[in-house]
Tab-separated table of C-alpha atoms in Angstrom:
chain	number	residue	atom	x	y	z
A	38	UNK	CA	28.874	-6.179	-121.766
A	39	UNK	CA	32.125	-5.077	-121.551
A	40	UNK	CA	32.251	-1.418	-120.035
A	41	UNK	CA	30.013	0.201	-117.280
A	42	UNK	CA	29.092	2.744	-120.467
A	43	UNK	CA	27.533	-0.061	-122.452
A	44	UNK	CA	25.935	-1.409	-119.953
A	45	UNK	CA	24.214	2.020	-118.681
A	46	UNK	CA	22.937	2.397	-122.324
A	47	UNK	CA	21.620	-0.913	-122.010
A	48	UNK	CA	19.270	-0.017	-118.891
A	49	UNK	CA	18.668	3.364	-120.484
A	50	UNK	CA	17.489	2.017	-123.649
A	51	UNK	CA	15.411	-0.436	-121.865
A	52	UNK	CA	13.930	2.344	-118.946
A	53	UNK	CA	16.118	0.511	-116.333
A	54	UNK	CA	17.312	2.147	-113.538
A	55	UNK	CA	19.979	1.855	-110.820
A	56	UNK	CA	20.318	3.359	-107.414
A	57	UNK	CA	23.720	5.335	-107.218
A	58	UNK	CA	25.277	2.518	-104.406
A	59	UNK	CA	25.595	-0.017	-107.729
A	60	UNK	CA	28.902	-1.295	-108.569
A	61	UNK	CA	30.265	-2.214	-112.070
A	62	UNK	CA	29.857	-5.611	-111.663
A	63	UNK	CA	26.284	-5.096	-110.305
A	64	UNK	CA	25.679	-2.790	-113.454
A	65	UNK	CA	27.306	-5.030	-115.797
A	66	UNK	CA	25.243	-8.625	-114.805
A	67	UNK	CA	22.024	-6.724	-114.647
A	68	UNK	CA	22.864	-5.049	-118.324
A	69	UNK	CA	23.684	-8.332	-118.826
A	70	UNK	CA	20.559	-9.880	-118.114
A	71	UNK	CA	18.482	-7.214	-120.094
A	72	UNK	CA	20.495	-7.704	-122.904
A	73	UNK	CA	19.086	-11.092	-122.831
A	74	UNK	CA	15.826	-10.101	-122.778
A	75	UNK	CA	15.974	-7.357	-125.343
A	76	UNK	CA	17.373	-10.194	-127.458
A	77	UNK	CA	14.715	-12.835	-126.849
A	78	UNK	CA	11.859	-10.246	-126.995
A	79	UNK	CA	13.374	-8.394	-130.306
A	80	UNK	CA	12.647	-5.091	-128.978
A	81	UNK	CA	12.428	-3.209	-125.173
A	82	UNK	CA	10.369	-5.743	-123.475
A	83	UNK	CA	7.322	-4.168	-121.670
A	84	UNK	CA	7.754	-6.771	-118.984
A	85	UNK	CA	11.206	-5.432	-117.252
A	86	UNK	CA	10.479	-1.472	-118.677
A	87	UNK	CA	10.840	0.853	-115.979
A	88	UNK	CA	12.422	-1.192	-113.292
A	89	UNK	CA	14.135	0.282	-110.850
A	90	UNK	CA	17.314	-1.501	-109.218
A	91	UNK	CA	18.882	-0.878	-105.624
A	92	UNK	CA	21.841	-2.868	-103.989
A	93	UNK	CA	22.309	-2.033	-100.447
A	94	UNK	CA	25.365	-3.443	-98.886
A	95	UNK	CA	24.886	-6.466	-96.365
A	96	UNK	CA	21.190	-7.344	-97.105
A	97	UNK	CA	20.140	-10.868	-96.726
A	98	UNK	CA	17.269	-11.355	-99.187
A	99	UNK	CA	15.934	-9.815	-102.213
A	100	UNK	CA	12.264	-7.997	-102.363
A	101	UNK	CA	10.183	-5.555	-104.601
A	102	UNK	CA	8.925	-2.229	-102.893
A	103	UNK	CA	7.701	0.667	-103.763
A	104	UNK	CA	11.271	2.014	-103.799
A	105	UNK	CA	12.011	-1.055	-106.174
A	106	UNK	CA	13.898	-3.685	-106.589
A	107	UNK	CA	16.220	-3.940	-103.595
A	108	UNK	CA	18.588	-6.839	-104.233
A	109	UNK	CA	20.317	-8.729	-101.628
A	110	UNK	CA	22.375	-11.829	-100.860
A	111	UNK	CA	24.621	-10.890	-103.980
A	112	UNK	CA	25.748	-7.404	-103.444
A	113	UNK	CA	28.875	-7.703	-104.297
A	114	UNK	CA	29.305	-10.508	-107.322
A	115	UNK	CA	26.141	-9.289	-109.237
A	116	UNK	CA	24.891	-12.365	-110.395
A	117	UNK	CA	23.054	-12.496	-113.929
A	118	UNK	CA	20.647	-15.456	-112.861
A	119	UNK	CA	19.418	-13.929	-109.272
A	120	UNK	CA	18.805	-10.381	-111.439
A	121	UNK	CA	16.267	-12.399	-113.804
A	122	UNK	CA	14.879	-13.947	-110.638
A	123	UNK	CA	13.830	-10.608	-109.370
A	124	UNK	CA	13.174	-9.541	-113.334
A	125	UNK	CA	10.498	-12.400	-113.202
A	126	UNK	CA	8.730	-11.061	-109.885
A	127	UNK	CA	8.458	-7.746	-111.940
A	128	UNK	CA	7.351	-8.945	-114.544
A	129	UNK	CA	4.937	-11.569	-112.669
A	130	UNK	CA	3.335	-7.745	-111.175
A	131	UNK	CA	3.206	-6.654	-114.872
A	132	UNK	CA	0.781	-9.228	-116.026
A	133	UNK	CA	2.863	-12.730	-115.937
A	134	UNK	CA	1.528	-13.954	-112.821
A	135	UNK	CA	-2.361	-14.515	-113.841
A	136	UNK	CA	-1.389	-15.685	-117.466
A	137	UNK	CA	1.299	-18.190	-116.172
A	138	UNK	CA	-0.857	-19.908	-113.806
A	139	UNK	CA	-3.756	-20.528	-115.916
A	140	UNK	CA	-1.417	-21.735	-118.602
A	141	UNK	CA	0.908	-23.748	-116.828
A	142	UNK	CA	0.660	-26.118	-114.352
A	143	UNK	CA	3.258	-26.706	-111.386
A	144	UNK	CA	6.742	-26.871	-112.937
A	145	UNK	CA	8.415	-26.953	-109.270
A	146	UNK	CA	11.488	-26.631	-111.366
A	147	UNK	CA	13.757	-25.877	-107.960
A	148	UNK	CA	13.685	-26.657	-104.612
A	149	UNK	CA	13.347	-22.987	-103.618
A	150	UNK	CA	9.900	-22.422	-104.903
A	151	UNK	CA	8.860	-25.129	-103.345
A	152	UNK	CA	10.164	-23.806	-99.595
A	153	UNK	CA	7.525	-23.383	-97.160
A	154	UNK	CA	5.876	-20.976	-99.431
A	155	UNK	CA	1.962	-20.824	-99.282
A	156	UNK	CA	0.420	-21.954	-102.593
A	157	UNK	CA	0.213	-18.240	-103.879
A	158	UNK	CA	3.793	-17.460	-103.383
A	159	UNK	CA	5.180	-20.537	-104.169
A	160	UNK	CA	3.972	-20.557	-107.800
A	161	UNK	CA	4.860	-17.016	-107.607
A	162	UNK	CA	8.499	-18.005	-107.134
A	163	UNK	CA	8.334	-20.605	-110.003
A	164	UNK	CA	7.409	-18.096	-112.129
A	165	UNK	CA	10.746	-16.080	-111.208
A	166	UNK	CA	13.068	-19.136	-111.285
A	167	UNK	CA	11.487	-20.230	-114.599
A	168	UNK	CA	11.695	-17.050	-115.971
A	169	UNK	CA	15.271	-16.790	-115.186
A	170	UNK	CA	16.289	-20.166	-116.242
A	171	UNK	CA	14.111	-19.073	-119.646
A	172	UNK	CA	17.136	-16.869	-120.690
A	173	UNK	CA	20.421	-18.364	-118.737
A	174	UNK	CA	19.312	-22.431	-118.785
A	175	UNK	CA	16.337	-22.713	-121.125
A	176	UNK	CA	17.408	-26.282	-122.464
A	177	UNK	CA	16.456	-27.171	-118.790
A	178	UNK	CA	13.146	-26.477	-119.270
A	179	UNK	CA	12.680	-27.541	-123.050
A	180	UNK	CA	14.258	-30.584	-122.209
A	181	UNK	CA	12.677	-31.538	-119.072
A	182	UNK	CA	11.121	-34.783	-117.904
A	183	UNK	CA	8.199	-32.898	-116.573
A	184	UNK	CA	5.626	-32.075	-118.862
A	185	UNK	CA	4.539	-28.596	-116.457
A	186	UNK	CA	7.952	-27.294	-117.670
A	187	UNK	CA	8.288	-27.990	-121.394
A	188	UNK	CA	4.718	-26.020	-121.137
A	189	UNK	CA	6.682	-23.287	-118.750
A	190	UNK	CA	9.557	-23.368	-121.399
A	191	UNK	CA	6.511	-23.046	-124.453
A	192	UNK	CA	4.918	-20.072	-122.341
A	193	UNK	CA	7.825	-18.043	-122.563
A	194	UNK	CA	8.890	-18.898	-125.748
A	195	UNK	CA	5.071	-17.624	-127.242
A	196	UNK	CA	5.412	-14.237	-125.279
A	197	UNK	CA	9.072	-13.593	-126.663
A	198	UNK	CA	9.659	-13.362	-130.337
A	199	UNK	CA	13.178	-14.864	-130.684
A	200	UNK	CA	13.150	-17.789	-128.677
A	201	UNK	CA	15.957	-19.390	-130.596
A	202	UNK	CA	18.082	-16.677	-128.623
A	203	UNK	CA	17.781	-17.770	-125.261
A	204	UNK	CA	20.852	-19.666	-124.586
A	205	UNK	CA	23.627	-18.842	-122.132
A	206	UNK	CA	26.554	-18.037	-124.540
A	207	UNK	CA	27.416	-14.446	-124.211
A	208	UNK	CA	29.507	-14.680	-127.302
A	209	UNK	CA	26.718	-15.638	-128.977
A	210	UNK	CA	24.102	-12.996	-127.649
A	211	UNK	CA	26.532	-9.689	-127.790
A	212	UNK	CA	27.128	-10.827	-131.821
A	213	UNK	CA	23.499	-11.135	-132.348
A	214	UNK	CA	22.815	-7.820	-131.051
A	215	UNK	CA	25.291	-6.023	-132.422
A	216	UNK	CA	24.550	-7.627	-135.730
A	217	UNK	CA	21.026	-6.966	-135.232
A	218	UNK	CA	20.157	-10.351	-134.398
């Protein structure tokens, strides 16, 4: 994503939206991100449709609300993997959540969904960082030494079409789509 253009007909293609307070580089890592995603699912993906994105300046954590995605810690470097974090909560409250944890069983694939977290939320937050390292890292999960993540890696990889495109080589992903994968 080279331009704040391409990225906005990312999002629009894919029903995201942004509150008017995002920057380019906020714009461009979260077009980033659903580029990914278009990618790996082949089309829109029903999981991230409709999402709405806002970055307030100086806010310490990230949270869904009924105003939407309000994204913090990284308001000003727009980070690709924390966007798919808070992609994966969304899509977790579009269906993931129930699915995952009757298919898979604990992956605690980082120390942050493991934090002091009661049971609920903790696999809650798996689900988010798993879903995130799904389309930056997947080889992480795929190639694990825990079994619960190869079958977090194989969860994904069923409800996505193009599996084979989640890698973390922009080159790579912006040819395929243009190309038309």
């Amino acid at each position: 994503v080279k331009t704040t253009d391409e990225a906005r007909a990312i999002l629009e293609r894919n029903n995201i939206t942004v509150g008017r307070e995002t920057n380019a580089r906020q714009l461009k890592s979260l077009a980033m991100g659903i580029q990914q995603i278009e990618l790996v699912a082949g089309e829109r993906s029903q999981y991230v449709s409709g999402a709405v994105f806002r970055f307030p300046k100086r806010r310490g954590y990230s949270e869904q609300t009924s105003q939407g995605i309000i994204m913090g810690a990284n308001y000003t470097d727009g980070n690709v993997a924390h966007t798919l974090h808070e992609l994966g909560h969304y899509a977790g409250n579009n269906g993931l959540y129930g699915p995952y944890k009757s298919a898979v069983g604990v992956c605690s694939f980082t120390n942050y969904s493991n934090t002091s977290y009661s049971r609920a939320r903790y696999r809650n937050e798996e689900l988010s960082e798993v879903f995130s390292a799904f389309f930056t890292h997947p080889e992480l999960l795929k190639n694990s030494r825990k079994k619960n993540c190869r079958d977090a890696y194989a969860f994904f990889a069923r409800k996505f079409k193009n599996p084979q495109y989640a890698v973390c080589n922009r080159n790579a992903l912006t040819a395929a789509l243009t190309n038309g994968g």
